[in-house]
Short mmCIF file of C-alpha atoms and ligand atoms in Angstrom, two decimals:
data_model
loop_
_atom_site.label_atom_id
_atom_site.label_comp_id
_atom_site.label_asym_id
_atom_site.label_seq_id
_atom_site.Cartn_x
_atom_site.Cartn_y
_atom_site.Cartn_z
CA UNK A 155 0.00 0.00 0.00
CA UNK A 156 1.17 3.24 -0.68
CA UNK A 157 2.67 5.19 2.27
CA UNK A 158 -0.17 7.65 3.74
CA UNK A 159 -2.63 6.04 1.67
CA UNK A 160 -6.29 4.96 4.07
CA UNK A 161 -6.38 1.06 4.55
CA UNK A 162 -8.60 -0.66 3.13
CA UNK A 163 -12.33 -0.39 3.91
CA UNK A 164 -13.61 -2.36 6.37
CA UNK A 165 -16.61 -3.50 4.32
CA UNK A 166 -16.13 -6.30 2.08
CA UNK A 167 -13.35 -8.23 2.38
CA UNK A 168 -11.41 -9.87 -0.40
CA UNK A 169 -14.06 -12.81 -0.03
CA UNK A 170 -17.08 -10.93 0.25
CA UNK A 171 -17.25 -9.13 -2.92
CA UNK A 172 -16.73 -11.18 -6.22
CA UNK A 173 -15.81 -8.43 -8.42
CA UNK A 174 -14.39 -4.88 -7.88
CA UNK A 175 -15.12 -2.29 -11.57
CA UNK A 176 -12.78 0.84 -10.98
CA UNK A 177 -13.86 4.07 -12.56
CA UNK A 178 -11.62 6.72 -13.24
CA UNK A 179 -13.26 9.95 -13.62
CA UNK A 180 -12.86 13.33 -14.77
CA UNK A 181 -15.01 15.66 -15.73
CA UNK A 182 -17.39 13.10 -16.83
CA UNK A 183 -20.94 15.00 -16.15
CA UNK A 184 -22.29 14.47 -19.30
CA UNK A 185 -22.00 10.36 -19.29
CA UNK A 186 -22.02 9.63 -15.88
CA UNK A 187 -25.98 8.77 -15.21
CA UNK A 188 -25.92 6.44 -18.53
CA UNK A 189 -23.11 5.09 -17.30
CA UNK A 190 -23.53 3.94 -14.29
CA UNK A 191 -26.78 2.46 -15.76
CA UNK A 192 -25.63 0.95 -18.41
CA UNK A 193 -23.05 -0.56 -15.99
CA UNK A 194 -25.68 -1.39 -13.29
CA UNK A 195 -27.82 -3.62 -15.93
CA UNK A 196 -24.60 -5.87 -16.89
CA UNK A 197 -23.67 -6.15 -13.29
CA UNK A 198 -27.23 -6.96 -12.12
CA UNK A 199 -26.96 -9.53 -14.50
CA UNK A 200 -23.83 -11.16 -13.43
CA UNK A 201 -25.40 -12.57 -10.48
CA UNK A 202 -22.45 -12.23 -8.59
CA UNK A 203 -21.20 -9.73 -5.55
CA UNK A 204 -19.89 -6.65 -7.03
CA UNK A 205 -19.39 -2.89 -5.77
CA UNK A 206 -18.57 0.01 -8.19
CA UNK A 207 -15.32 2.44 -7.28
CA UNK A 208 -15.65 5.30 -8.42
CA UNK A 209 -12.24 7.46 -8.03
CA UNK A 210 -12.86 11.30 -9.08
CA UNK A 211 -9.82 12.49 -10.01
CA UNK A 212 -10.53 16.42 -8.91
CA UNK A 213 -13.16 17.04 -11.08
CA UNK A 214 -14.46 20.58 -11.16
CA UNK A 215 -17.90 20.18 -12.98
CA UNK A 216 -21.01 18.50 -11.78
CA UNK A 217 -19.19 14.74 -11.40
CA UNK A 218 -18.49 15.25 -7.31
CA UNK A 219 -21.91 15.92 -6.56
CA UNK A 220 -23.13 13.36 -9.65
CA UNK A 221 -21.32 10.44 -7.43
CA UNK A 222 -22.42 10.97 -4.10
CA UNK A 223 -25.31 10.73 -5.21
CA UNK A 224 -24.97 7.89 -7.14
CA UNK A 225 -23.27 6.60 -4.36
CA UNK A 226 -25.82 7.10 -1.41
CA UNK A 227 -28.79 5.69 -3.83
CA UNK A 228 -26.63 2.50 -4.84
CA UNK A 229 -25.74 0.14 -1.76
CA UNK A 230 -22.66 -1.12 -4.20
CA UNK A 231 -21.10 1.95 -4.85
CA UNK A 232 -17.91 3.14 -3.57
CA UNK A 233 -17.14 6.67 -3.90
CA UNK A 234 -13.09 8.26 -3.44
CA UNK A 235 -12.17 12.00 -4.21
CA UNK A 236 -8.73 12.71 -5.34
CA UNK A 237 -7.16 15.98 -3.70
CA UNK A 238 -6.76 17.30 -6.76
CA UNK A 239 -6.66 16.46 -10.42
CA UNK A 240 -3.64 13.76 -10.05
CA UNK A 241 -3.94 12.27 -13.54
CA UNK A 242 -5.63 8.85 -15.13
CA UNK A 243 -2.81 6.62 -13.87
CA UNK A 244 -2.94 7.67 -10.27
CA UNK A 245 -6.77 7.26 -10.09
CA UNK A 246 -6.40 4.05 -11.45
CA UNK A 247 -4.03 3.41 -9.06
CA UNK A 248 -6.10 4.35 -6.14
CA UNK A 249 -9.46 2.21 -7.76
CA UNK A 250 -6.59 -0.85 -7.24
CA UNK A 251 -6.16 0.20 -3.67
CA UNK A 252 -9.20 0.68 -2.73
CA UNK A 253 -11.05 -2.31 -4.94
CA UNK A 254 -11.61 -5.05 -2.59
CA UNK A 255 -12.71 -7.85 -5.28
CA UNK A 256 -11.72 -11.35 -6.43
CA UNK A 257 -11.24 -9.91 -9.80
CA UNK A 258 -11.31 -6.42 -10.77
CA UNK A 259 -12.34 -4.41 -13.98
CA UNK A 260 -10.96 -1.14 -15.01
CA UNK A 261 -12.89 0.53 -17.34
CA UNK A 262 -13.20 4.37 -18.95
CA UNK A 263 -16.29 6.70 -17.96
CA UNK A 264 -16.86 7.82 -21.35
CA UNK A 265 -18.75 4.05 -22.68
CA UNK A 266 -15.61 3.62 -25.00
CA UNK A 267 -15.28 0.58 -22.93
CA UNK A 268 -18.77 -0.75 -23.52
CA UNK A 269 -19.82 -2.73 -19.87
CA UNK A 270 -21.44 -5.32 -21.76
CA UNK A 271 -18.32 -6.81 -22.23
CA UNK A 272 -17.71 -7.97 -18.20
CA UNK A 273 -19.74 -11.37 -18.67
CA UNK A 274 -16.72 -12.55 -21.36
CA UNK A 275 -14.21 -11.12 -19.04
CA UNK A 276 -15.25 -12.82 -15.82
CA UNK A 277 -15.56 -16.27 -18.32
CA UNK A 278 -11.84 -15.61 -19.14
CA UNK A 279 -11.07 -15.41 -15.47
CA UNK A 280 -12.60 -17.99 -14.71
CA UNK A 281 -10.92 -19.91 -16.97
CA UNK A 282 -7.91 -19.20 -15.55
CA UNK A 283 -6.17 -16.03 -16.90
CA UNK A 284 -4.91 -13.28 -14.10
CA UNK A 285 -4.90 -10.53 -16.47
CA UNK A 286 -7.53 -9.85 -19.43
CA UNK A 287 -6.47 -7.68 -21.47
CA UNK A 288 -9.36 -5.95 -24.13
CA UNK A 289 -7.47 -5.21 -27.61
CA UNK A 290 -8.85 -2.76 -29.83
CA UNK A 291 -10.33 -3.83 -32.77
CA UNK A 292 -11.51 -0.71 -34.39
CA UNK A 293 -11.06 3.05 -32.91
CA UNK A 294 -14.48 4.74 -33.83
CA UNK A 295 -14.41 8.37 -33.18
CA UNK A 296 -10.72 8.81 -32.92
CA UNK A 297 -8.76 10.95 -35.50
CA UNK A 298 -6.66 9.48 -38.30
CA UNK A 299 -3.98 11.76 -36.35
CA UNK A 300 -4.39 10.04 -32.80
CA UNK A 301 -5.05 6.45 -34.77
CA UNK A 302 -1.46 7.15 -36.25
CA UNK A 303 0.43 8.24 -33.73
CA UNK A 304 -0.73 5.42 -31.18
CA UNK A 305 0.20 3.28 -33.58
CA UNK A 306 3.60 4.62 -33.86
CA UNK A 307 3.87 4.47 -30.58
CA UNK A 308 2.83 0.84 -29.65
CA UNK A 309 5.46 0.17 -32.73
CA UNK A 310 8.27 1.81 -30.89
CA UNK A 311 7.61 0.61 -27.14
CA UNK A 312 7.49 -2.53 -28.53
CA UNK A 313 10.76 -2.47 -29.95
CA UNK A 314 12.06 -0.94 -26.74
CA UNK A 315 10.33 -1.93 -23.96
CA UNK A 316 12.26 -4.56 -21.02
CA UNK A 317 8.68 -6.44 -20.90
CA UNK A 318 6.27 -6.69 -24.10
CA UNK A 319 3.55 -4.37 -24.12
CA UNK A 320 0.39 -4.79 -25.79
CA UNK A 321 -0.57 -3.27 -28.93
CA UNK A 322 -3.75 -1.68 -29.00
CA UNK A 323 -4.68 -2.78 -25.27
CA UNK A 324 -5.97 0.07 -23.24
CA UNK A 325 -6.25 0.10 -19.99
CA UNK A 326 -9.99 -1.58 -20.14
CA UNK A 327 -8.49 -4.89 -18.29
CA UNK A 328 -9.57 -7.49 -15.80
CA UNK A 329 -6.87 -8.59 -12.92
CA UNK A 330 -7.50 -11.24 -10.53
CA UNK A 331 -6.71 -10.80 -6.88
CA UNK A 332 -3.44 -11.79 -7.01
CA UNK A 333 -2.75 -9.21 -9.96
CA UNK A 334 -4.21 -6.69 -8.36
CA UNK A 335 -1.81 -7.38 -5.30
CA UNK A 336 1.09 -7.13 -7.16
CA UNK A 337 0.27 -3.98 -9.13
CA UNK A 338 -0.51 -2.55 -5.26
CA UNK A 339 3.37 -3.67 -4.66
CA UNK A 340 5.17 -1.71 -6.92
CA UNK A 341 6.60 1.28 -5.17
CA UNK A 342 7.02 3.70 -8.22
CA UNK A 343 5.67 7.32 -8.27
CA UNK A 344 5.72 7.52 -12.35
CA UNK A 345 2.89 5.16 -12.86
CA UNK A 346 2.65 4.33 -16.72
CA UNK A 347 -0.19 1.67 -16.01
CA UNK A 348 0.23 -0.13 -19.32
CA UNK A 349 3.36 -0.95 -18.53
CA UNK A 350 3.08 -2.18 -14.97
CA UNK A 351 0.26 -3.99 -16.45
CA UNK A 352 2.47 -6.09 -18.60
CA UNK A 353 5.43 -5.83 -15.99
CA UNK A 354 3.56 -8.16 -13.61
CA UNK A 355 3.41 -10.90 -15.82
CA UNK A 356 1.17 -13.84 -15.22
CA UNK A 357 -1.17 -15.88 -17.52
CA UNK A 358 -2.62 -13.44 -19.58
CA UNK A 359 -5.29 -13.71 -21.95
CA UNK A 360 -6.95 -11.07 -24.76
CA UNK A 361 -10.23 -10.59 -26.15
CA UNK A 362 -11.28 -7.90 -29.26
CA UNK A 363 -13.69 -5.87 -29.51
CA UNK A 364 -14.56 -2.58 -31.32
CA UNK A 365 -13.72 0.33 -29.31
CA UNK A 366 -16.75 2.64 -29.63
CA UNK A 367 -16.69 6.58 -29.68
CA UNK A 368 -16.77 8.36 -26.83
CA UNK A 369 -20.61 9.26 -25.73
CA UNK A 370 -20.51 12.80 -24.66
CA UNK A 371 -18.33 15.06 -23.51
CA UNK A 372 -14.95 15.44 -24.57
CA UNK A 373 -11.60 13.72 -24.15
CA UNK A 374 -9.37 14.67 -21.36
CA UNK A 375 -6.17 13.54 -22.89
CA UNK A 376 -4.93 16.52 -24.98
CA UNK A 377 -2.61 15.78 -27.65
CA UNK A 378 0.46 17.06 -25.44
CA UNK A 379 -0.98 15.01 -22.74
CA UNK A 380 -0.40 11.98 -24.26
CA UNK A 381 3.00 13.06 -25.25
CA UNK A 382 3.78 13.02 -22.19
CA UNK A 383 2.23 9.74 -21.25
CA UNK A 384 4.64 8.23 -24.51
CA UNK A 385 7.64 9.30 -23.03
CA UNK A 386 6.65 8.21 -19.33
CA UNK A 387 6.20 4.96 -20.78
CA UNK A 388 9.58 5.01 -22.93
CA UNK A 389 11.50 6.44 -20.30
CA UNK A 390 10.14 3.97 -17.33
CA UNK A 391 10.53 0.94 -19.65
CA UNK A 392 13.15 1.42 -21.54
CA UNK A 393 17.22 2.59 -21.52
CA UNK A 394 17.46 2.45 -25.04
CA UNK A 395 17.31 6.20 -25.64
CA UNK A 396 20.09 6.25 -23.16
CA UNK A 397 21.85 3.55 -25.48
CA UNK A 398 21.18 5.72 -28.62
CA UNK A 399 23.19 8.12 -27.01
CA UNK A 400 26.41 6.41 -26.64
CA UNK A 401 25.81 5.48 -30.62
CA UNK A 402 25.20 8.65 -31.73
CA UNK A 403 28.30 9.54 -30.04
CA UNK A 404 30.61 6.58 -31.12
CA UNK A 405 29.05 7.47 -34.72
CA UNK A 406 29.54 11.12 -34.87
CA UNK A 407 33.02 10.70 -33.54
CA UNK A 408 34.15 7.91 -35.82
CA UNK A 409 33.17 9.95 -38.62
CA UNK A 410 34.78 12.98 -37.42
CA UNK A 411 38.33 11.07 -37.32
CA UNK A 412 37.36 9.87 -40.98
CA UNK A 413 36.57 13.40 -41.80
CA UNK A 414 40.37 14.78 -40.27
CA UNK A 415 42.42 11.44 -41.74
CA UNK A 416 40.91 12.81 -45.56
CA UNK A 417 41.80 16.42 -44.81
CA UNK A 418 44.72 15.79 -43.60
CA UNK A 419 45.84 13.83 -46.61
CA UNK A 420 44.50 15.94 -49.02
CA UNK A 421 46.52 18.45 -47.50
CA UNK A 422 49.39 16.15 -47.73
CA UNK A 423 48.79 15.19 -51.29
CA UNK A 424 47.65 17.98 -53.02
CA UNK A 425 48.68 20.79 -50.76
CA UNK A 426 45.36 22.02 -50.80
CA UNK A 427 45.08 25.32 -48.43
CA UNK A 428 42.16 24.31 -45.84
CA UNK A 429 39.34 26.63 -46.45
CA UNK A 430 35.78 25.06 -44.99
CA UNK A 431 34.28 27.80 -43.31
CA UNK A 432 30.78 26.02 -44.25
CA UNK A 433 31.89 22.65 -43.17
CA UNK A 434 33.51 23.94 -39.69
CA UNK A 435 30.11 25.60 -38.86
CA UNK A 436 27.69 22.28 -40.30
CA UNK A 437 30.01 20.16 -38.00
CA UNK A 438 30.19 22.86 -34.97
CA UNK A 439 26.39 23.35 -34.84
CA UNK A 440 25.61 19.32 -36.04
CA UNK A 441 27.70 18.50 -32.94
CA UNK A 442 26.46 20.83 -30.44
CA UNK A 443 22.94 19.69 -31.41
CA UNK A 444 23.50 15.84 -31.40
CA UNK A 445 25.02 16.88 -27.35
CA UNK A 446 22.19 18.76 -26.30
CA UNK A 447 19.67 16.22 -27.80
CA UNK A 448 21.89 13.88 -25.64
CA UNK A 449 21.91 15.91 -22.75
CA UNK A 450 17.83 16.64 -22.99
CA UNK A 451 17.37 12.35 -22.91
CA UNK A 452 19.54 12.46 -20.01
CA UNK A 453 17.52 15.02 -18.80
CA UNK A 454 14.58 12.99 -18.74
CA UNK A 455 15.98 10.13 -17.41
CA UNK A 456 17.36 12.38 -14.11
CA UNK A 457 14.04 14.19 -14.17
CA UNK A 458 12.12 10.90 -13.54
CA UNK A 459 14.83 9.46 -10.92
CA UNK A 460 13.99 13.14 -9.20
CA UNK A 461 10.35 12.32 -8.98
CA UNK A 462 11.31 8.63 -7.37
CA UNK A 463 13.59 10.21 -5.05
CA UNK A 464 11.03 12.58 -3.34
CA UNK A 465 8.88 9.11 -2.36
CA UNK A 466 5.95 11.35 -2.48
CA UNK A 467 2.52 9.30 -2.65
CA UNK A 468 1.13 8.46 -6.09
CA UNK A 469 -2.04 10.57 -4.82
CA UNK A 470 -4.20 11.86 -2.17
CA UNK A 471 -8.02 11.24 -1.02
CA UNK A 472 -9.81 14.07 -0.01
CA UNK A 473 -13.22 12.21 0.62
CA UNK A 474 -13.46 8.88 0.94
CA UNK A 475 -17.26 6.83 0.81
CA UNK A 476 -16.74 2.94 1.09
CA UNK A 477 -19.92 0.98 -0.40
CA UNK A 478 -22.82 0.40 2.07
CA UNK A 479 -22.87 -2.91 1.57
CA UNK A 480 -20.98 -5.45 -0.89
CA UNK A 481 -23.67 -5.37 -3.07
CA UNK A 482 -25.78 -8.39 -3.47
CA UNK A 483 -28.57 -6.67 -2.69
CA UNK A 484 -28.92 -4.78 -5.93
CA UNK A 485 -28.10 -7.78 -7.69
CA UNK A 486 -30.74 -9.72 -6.70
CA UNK A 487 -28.86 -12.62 -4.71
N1 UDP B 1988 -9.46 10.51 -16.65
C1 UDP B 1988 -9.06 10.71 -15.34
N2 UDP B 1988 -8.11 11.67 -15.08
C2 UDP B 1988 -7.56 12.45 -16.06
C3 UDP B 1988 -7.97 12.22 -17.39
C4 UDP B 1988 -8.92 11.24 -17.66
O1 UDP B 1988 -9.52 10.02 -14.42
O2 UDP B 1988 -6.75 13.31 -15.74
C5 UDP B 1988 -10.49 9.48 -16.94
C6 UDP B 1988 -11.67 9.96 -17.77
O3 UDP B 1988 -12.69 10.52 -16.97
C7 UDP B 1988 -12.14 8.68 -18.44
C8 UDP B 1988 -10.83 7.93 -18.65
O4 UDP B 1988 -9.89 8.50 -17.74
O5 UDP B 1988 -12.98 7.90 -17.60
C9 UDP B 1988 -10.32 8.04 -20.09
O6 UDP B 1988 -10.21 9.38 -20.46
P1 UDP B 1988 -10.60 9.91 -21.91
O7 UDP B 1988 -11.83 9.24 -22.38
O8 UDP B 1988 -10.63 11.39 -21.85
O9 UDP B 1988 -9.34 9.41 -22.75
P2 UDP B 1988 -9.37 8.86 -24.26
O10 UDP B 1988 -10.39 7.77 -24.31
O11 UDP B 1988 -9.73 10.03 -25.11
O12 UDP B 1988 -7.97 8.37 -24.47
MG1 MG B 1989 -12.29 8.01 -23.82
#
């Protein structure tokens, strides 16, 4: 458990509730209601124990007031508040912490994830995989811009990564207890969930479906956003830009030395006067470019060993309201 972090809730114990469905949410006025009913009619139909956790990540619209209601009408509904607006990873981070289930569903606000989909997730489970993962068939409503550069991006993690991730698999997933309890064990502050997801290992198994638009209201990730998120994951995965580094400095120095042998025998040979202005300044400014490049990846890398070093907690709960009950009672058991 993360250090200052609330212990678990007392209600519903790991063998009380069946299955845990964490909610990220920001900002999410507009789809919340359908939601959470949409959500409600698969989970009714499961037949099985379930509570709803709800982690709003410092949402400044209508969502605060939106869950606690929710929450006090629905005896399976857990309800956290973030401090402030700590990011997607961090409130999925706390849903872990907080989720109390056998197995436990992580799933988008916005109906991108479509709930229908638990009954073939809980199937997998129970056929034995720790981790489902949901792959992404189609990406309806998503720009040919954001459709290429994911793609780019699941195309170069993969090439870099330490542990494969998953093309095209979000962070719509289904972990088993023992999943869950890992993910709650790793210590780092950076959280790039995709890749912890995949760190933990475990039998794994993936199902497709078509990824639907989102069903009101906007998306939170700005394109610089998820910048950002690529080079979390790159950085906290990977050492290969690190690696690149040292190439592009045994390469620009190997060709320097190839560059003063020919001078230097072509002022042997022909006695040629050494003029080059133009190539003096390409070189000067090619070189002092290719070092700060090298200095910026450094950067990044020290940057992120900053952040570890401070040990601050992934996130803060400003409100917390555990579920009433482990709901059975709303499913009908
Ligand atoms: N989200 C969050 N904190 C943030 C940004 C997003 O909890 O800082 C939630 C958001 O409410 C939604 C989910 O993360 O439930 C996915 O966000 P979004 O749909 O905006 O991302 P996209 O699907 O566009 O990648
Ligand atoms: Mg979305």
């Amino acid at each position: 458990m993360a250090p200052g972090q609330p212990a678990r809730p007392a209600s519903g114990s790991a063998s009380e509730v069946a299955l845990s469905v964490v909610v990220p949410v920001f900002n999410e006025e507009a789809v919340l209601v359908e939601f959470q009913r949409r959500l409600n009619a698969v989970l009714v139909g499961l037949g099985v124990r379930y509570e709803v956790v709800y982690v709003d990540d410092g949402s400044t619209d209508q969502t605060a007031h939106l869950l606690q209601r929710l929450q006090r009408s629905h005896p399976g509904i857990s309800y956290a508040r973030l401090t402030r607006n700590f990011g997607k990873e961090a409130a999925m981070s706390a849903g872990l912490q907080l989720a109390s289930g056998e197995a436990v569903v992580v799933i988008d606000a916005d109906l991108q994830d479509p709930p229908e989909l638990l009954p073939a997730m809980l199937a997998a489970w129970r056929g034995g995989a720790d981790v489902v993962n949901m792959r992404r068939r189609e990406r309806l409503g998503e720009s040919w811009w954001k459709r290429a550069t994911a793609s780019a991006f699941y195309h170069f993690i993969e090439r870099v990564s330490d542990v494969p991730i998953a093309r095209h698999v979000g962070d719509f997933r289904l972990f088993s207890r023992r999943a869950v309890d890992a993910l709650n064990q790793l210590p780092e502050r950076g959280r790039f969930m995709k890749g912890l997801f995949a760190w933990i290992g475990y039998p794994q198994a993936t199902i497709d479906y078509e990824r639907s638009a989102r069903a009101a209201g906007e998306t939170k990730w700005p394109f610089l956003k998820l910048v950002g998120l690529a080079f979390d994951g790159i950085t906290a995965f990977s050492a290969a830009p690190l690696k690149v580094a040292t190439l592009f400095g045994v390469a620009s120095a190997g060709s320097a030395f190839a560059y003063a042998m020919f001078f230097f025998f072509k002022a042997l040979i022909l006695g040629d006067a050494v003029q080059g202005f133009p190539t003096l300044i390409v070189t000067m400014l090619f070189l002092g470019g290719l070092q700060l490049l090298c200095m910026g990846m450094l950067g990044e890398y020290v940057a992120r060993i900053f952040t570890e070093t401070k040990g601050r907690p992934v996130y803060l709960i400003d409100v917390y309201e555990p579920a009433t009950v482990p709901s059975n009672a709303s499913a009908g058991q």
